[in-house]
Coordinates of C-alpha atoms in Angstrom, one line a residue:
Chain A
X1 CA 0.0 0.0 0.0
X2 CA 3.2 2.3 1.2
X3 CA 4.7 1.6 -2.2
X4 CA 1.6 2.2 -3.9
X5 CA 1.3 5.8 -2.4
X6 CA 4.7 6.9 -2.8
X7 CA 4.3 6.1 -6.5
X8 CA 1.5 7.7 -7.3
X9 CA 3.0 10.9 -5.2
X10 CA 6.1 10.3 -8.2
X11 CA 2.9 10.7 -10.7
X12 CA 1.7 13.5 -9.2
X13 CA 5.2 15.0 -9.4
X14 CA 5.2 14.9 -13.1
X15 CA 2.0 16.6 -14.1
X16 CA 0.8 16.7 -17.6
X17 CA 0.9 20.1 -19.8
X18 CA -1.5 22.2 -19.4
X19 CA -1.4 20.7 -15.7
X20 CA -1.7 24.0 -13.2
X21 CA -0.5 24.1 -9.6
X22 CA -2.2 25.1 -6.8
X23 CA -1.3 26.1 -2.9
X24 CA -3.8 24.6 -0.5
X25 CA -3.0 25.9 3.2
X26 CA -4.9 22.9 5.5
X27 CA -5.9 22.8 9.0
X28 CA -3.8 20.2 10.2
X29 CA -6.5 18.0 11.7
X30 CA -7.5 17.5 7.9
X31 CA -3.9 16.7 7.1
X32 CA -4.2 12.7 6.2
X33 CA -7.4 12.6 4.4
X34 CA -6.5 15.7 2.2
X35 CA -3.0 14.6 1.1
X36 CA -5.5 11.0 -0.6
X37 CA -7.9 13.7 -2.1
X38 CA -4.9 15.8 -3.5
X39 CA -3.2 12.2 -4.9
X40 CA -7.2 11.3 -6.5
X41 CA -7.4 15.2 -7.7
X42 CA -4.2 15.3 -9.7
X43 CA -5.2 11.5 -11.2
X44 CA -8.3 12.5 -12.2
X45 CA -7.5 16.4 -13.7
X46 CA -3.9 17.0 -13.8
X47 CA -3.6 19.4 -11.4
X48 CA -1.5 19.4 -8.6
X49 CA -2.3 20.6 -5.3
X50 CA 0.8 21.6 -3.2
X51 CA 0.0 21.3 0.5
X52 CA 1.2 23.6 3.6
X53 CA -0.4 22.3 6.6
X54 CA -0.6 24.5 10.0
X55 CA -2.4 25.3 12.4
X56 CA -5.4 27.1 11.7
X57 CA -4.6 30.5 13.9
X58 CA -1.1 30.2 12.4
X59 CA -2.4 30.0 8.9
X60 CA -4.8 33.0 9.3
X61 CA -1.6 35.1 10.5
X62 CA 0.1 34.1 7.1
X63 CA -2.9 35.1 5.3
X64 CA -3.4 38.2 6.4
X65 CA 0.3 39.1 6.0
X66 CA 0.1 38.1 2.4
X67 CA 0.8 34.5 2.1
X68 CA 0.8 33.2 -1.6
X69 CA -2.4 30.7 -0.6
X70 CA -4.8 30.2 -3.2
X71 CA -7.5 28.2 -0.8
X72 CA -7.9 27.6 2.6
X73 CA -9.6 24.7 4.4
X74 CA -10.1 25.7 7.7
X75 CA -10.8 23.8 10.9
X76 CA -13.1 26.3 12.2
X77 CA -15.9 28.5 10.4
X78 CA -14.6 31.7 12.1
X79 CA -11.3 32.1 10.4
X80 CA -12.4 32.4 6.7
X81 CA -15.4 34.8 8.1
X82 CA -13.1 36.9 9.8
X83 CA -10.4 36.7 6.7
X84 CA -13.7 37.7 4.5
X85 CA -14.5 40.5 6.4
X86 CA -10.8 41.8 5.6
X87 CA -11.7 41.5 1.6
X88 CA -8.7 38.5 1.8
X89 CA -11.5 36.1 0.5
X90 CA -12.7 35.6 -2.9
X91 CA -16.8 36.6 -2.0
X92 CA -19.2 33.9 -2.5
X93 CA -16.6 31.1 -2.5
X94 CA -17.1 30.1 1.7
X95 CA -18.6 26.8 2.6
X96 CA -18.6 23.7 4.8
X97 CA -16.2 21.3 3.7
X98 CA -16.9 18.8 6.4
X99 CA -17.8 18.6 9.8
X100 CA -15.8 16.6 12.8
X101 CA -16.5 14.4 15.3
X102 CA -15.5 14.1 18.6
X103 CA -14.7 11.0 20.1
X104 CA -13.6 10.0 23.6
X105 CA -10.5 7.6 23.4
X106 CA -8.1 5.4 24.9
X107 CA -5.8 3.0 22.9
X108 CA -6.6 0.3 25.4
X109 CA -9.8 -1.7 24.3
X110 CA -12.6 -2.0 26.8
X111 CA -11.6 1.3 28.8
X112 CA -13.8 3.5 27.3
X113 CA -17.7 2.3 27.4
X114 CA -20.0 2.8 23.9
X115 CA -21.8 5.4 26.0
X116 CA -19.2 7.5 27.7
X117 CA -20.4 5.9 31.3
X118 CA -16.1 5.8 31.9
X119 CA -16.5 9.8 32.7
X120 CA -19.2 9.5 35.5
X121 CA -17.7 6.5 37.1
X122 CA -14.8 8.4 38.5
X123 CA -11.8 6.2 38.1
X124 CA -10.2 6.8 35.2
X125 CA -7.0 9.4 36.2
X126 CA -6.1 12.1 34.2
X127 CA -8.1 13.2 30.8
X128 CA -6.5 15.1 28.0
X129 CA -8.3 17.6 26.1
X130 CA -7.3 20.2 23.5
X131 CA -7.2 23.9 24.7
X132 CA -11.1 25.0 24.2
X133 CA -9.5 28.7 23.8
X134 CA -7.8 27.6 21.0
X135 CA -8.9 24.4 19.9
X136 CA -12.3 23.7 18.0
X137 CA -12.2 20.4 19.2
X138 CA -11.7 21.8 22.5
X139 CA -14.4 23.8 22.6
X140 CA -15.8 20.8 21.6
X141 CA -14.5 18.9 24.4
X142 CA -15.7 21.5 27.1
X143 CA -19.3 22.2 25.9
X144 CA -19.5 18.4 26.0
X145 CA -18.1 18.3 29.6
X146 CA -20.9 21.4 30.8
X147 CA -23.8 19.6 28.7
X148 CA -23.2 16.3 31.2
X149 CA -22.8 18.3 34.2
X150 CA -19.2 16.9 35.1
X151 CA -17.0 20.3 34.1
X152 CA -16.4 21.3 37.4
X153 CA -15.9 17.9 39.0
X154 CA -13.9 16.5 36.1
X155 CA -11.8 20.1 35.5
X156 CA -8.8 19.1 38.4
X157 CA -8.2 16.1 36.8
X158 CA -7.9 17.6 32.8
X159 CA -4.6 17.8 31.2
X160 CA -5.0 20.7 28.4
X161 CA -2.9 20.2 25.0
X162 CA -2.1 22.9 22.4
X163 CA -3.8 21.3 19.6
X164 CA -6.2 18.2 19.7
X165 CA -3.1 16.3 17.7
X166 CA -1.1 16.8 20.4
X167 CA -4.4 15.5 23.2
X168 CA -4.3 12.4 21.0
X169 CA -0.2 12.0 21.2
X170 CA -1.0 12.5 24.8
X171 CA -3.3 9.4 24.9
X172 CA -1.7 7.8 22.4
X173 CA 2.3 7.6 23.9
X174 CA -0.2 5.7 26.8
X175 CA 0.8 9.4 29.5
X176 CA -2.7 10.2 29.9
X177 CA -5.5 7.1 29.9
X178 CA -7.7 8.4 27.8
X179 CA -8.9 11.7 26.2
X180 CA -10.6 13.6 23.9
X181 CA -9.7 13.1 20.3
X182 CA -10.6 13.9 16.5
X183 CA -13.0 11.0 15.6
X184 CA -10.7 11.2 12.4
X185 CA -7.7 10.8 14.4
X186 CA -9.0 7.3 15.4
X187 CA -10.8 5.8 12.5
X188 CA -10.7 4.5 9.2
X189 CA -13.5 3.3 6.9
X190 CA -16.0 3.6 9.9
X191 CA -13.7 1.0 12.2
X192 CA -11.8 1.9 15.0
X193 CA -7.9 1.6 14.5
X194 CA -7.5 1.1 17.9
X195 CA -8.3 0.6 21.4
X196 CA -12.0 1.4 22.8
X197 CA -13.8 5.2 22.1
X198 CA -16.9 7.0 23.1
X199 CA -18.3 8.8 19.5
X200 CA -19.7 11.6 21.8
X201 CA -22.9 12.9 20.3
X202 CA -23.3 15.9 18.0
X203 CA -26.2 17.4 20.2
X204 CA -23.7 17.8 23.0
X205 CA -21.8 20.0 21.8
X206 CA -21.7 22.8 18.8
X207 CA -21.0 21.3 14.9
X208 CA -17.6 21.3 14.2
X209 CA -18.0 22.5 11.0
X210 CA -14.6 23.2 8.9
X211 CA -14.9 25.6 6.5
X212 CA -13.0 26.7 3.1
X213 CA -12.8 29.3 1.2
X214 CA -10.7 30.5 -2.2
X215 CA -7.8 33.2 -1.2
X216 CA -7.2 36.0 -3.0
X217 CA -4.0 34.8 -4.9
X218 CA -6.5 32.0 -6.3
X219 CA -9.3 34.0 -8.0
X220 CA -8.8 33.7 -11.0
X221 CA -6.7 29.9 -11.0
X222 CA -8.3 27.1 -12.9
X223 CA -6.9 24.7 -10.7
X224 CA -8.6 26.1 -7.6
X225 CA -11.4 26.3 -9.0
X226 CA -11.5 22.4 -10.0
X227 CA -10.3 21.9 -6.7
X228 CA -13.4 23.3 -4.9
X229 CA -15.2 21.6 -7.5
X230 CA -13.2 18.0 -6.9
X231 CA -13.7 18.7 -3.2
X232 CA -17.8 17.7 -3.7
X233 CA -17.2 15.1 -5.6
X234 CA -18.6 11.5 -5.0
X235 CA -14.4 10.3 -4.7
X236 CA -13.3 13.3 -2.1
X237 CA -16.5 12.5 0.0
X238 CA -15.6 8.6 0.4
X239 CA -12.3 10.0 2.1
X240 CA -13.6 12.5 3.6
X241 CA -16.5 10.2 5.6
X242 CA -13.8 7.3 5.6
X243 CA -11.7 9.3 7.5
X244 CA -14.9 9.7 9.8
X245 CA -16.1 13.5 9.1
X246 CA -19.5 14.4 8.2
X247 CA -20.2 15.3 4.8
X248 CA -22.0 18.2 4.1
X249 CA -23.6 18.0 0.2
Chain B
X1 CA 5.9 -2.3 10.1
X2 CA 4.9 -1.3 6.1
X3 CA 8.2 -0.7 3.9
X4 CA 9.0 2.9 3.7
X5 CA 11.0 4.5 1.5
X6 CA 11.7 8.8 0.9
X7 CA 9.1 10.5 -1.3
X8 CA 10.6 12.9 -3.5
X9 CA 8.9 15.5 -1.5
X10 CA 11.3 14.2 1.6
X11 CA 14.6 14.6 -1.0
X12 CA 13.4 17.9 -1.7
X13 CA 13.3 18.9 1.6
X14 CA 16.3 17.2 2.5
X15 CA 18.0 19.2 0.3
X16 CA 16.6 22.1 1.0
X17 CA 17.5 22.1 4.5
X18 CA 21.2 21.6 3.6
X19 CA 21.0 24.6 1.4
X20 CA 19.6 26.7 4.1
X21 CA 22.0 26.1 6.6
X22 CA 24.9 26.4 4.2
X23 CA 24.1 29.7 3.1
X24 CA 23.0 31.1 5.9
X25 CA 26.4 29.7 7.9
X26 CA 28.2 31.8 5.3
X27 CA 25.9 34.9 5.7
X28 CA 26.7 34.3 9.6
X29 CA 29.8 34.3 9.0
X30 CA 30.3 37.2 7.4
X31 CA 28.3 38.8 9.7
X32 CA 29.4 37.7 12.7
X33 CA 33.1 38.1 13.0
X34 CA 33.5 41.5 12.3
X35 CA 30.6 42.4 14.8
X36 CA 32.2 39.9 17.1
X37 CA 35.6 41.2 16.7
X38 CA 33.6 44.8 17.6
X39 CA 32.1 43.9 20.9
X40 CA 35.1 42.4 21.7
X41 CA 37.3 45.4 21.5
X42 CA 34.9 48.4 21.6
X43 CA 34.6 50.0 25.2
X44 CA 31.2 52.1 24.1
X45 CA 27.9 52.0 25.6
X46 CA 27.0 51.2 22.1
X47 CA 28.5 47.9 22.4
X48 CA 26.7 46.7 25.3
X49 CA 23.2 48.1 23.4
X50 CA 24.0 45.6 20.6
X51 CA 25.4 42.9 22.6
X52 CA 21.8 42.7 23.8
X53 CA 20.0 43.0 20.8
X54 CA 22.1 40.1 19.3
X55 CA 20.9 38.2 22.2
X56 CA 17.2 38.7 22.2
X57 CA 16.4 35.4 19.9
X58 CA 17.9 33.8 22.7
X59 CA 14.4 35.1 24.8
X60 CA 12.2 34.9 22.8
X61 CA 9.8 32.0 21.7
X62 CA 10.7 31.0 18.3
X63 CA 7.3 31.2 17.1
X64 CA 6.7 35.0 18.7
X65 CA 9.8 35.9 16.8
X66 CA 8.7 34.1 13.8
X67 CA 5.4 36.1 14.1
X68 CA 7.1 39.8 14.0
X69 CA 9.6 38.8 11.4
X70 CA 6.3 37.9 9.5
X71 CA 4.6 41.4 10.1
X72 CA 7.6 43.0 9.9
X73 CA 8.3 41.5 6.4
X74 CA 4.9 41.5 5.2
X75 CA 2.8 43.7 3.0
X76 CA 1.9 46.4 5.6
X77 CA 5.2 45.8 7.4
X78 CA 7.4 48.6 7.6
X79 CA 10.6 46.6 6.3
X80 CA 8.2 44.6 3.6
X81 CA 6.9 47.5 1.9
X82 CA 10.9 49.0 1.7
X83 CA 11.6 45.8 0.3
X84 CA 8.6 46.4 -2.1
X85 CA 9.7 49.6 -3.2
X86 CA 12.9 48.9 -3.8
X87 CA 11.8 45.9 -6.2
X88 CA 13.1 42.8 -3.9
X89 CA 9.2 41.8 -3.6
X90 CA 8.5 40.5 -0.3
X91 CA 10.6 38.6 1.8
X92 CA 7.7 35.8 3.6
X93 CA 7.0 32.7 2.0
X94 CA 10.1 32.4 0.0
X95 CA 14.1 31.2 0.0
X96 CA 15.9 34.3 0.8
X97 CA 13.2 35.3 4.0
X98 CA 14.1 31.8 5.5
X99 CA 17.4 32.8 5.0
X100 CA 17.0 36.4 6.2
X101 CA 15.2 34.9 9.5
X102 CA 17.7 31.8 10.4
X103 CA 20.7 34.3 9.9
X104 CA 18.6 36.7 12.7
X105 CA 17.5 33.5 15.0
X106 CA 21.2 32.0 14.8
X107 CA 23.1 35.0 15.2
X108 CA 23.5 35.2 18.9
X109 CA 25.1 31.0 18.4
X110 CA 27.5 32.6 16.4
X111 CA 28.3 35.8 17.7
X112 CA 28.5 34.8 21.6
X113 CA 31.0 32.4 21.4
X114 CA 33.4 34.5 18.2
X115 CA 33.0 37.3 21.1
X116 CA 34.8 35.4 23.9
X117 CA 37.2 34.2 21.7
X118 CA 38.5 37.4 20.4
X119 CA 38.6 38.9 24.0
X120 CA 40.3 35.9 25.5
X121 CA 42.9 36.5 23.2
X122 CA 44.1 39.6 25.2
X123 CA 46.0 43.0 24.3
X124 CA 49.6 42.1 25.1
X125 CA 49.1 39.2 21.5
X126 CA 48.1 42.2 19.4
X127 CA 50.9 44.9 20.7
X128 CA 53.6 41.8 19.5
X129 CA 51.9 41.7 16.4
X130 CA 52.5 45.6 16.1
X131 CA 55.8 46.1 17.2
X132 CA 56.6 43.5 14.2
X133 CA 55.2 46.0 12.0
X134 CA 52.1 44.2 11.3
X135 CA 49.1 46.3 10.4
X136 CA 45.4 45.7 11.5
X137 CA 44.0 43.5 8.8
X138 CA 47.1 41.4 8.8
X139 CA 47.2 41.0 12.8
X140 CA 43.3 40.1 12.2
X141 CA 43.9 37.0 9.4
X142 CA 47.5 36.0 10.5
X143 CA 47.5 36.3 14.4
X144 CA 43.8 36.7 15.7
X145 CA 41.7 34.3 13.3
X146 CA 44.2 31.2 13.6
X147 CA 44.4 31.9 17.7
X148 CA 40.8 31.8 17.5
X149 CA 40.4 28.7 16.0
X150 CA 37.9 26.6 18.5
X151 CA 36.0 29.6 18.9
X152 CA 35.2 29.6 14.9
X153 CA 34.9 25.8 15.1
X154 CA 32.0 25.5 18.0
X155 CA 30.1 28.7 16.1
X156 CA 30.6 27.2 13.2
X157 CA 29.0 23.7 14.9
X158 CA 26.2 26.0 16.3
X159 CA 25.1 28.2 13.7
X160 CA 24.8 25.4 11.6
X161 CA 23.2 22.4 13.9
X162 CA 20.6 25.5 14.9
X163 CA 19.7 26.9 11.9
X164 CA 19.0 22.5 11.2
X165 CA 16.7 21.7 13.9
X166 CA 14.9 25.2 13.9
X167 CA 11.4 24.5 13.3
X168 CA 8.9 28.0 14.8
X169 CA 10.6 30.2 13.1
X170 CA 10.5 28.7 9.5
X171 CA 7.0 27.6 9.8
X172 CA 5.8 30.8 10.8
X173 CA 7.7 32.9 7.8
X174 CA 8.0 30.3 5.7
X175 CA 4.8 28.6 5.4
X176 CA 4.9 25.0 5.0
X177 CA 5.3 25.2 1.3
X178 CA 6.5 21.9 -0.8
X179 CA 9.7 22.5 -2.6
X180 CA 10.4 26.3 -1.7
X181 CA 10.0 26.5 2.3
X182 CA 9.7 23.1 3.9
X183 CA 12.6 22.4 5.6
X184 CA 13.5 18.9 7.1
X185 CA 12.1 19.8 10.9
X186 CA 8.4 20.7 9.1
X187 CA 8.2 17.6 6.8
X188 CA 8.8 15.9 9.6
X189 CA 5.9 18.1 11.3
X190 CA 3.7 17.4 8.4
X191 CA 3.9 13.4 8.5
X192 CA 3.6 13.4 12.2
X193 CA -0.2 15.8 11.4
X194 CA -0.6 13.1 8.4
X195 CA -0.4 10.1 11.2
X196 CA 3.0 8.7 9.1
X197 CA 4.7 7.9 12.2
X198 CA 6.9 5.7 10.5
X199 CA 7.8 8.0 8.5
X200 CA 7.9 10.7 10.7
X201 CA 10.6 8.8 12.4
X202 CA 12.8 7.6 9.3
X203 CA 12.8 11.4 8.6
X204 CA 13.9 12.7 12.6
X205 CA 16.4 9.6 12.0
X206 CA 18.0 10.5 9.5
X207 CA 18.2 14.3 10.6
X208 CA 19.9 13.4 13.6
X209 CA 22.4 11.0 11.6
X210 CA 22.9 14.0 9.3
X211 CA 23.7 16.3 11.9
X212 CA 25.7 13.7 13.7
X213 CA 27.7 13.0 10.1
X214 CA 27.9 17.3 10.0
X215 CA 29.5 17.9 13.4
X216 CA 31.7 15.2 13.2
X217 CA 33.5 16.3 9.8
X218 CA 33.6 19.7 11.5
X219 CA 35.3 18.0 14.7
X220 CA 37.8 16.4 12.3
X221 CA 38.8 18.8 10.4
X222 CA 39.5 21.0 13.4
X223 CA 41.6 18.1 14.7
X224 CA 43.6 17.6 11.2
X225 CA 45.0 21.1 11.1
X226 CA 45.4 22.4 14.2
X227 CA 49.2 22.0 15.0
X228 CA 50.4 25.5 14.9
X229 CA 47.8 27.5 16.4
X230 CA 47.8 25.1 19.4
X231 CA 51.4 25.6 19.9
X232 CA 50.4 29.9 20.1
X233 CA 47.5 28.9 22.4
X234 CA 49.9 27.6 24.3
X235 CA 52.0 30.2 24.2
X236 CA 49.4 32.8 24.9

């Protein structure tokens, strides 16, 4: 499969003529399942999307001090309002790529109950959770916390990360038992990879809805364009749900 | 454990990296001894003033630094629209501002230890040197630079193994940008966000073997030629 990937990255390193390039900034939570849609998207038009991944509040800051960007996904639906509202946006070109899930996790199976029961039962040590100042999936994490009534009782006990990749490296290098995570950090074609999660609700918490919009270096490029386009297609949703996001049509 | 081998994206990066700290070793370089040699000799208030500034990278977090070098450099930045106007384009996002920010983020590695050098090497060494008729620039290249020998050696070793592993600082003015800006440390970044731990940690492997390969030519070479200017450290 490794081999299989690498050579079709060669493939995509070789587009054909009238091939056009195209810089994608990408939240970093939607790192692995946008570097498959980029390898499908230069298959299937020639184009080739380069990626720069980053966080999302590092990415705006290189937007609005004129980074060369044609489009942004986003892992929030705040940053390409607020980059709109500074003209850095092409106008009518915002929208819901997909939404995330959050999951409660711990790589060892059988820790963590099909109904989250693990947080009320009191035993489980430290929990990791993404900053909810600075984290989406944090926010996530807290509102889900509030809406069960176990914020306060469960906040001495929280371990906060930077980024929810670095709440799952928490959980997953076995420091903290279990944690909040990206459902797509834990899941592949609908099966867990690993261990024992929670998939917390959507109703407990505000959609995590990631949205993208085109830049202003990439209003008038082809290849964004067929990349917003490819982004809707039947092929970029498979990943995209595979990967366990919500698909928004 | 799946068979992994180096995308060309990695090479690219790979070699990138290497170019980087290269050039901006030379930069340093030429940078740093004179103002070294300066701050080592000068007795003006001045001299303490930059002595600081040189330090400051030292304080700060590497992405807060990276941050202002990216607003200063930018569009509405003060030093990006000189840059504009005088027809360089802007700095961010390309070769020559990851240069012009590793030079700024490694110059205290190269200048603090040049700096003790030079003043360890004392007045009495330089009057000798003068009362055998040897002017300035000759003292400088045949009695200060071959005295100084370990000190160029370690900033040497840590201009270069820093501006290697630096990793805020380049993401932030760089960008994470295949083939023009992503430097070793941020591929490695960008597998590690991709969940390629495997390949995350061939890549961190084979930086540290580089690095390791890197300091130990430097170490050698130092060793190799370094008869006669031990026998005037000894003397000194």
């Amino acid at each position: 499969m490794r081999t299989i990937l690498t050579f079709l990255c060669c493939l995509a390193s070789f587009p054909a003529a009238r091939a056009d390039e195209v810089l994608v900034a990408v939240a970093a939570n939607f790192a692995a399942p946008m570097k498959e849609i980029a390898e499908s998207f230069a298959r299937a038009t020639g184009h080739r999307a380069l990626l720069a991944f980053g966080s999302t509040g590092r990415l705006y800051a290189q937007i609005r001090n004129g980074a060369p960007f044609a489009v942004l996904l986003a892992a929030d639906r705040e940053t390409p309002e607020r980059l709109e509202r500074f003209g850095l946006t092409v106008p009518g070109t915002r929208r819901t790529y997909a939404i995330g899930r959050l999951a409660l996790w711990s790589p060892v199976a059988g820790q963590v109950d099909e109904a989250g029961q693990v947080l009320k039962t009191g035993n489980v040590g430290r929990l990791a959770i993404a900053n909810p100042k600075l984290a989406p999936y944090g926010r996530a994490a807290a509102q889900t916390l509030q809406a069960l009534g176990l914020w306060q009782s469960l906040r001495p006990r929280l371990v906060t990360a930077e980024s929810i990749a670095q709440s799952h490296q928490f959980v997953a290098s076995g420091n903290v038992p279990l944690g909040f995570v990206a459902l797509s950090q834990v899941v592949r074609g609908g099966r867990l990879l690993s261990g024992s999660a929670w998939q917390v609700p959507e109703r407990l918490h505000q959609p995590l809805r990631q949205d993208l919009a085109v830049l202003r270096p990439g209003e008038h490029s082809p290849a964004a364009a067929a990349l917003l386009r490819y982004l809707a297609s039947a092929e970029a949703r498979r990943v995209i749900t595979d990967y366990g996001y919500r698909f928004v049509p | 454990m799946p068979e992994i081998s180096l995308a060309p994206e990695d090479w690219q990066a790979i070699a990138l990296t290497a170019r980087l700290a290269a050039v901006t070793l030379l930069i340093l370089f030429a940078i740093g001894i004179p103002l070294a040699w300066w701050l080592a000799r000068t007795r003006s208030k001045l001299g303490s003033l930059v002595s600081a500034l040189v330090a400051v990278p030292l304080v700060l977090p590497p992405t807060v630094l990276g941050f202002y070098l990216l607003v200063l450099l930018g569009p509405q930045g003060p030093v990006g629209r000189a840059t504009e106007a005088l027809g360089i384009g802007l700095l961010p996002f390309t070769f020559p501002g990851l240069v012009l920010a590793s030079t700024i983020f490694s110059l205290p590695f190269v200048v603090q230890p040049l700096q003790a050098t030079f003043a360890a090497i004392g007045d009495r060494m330089l009057e000798v040197a003068a009362t055998l008729r040897a002017g300035p620039i000759d003292t400088f290249w045949h009695v200060v630079l071959p005295l100084s020998r370990p000190g160029l050696l370690s900033a040497a070793v840590l201009g270069f193994a820093h501006t290697l592993g630096e990793f805020g600082v380049v993401l932030m003015i760089g960008g994470n940008i295949p083939g023009r800006t992503q430097v070793l440390s941020i591929a490695i970044y960008n597998r590690v966000e991709a969940f390629e731990y495997a390949h995350a940690h061939l890549l961190a492997g084979g930086l540290l073997a580089f690095s390791f390969v890197a300091l130990l030519a430097l170490q050698i070479l130092n060793r190799s030629g370094g008869g006669a200017p031990g026998m005037l450290r000894g003397g000194a």
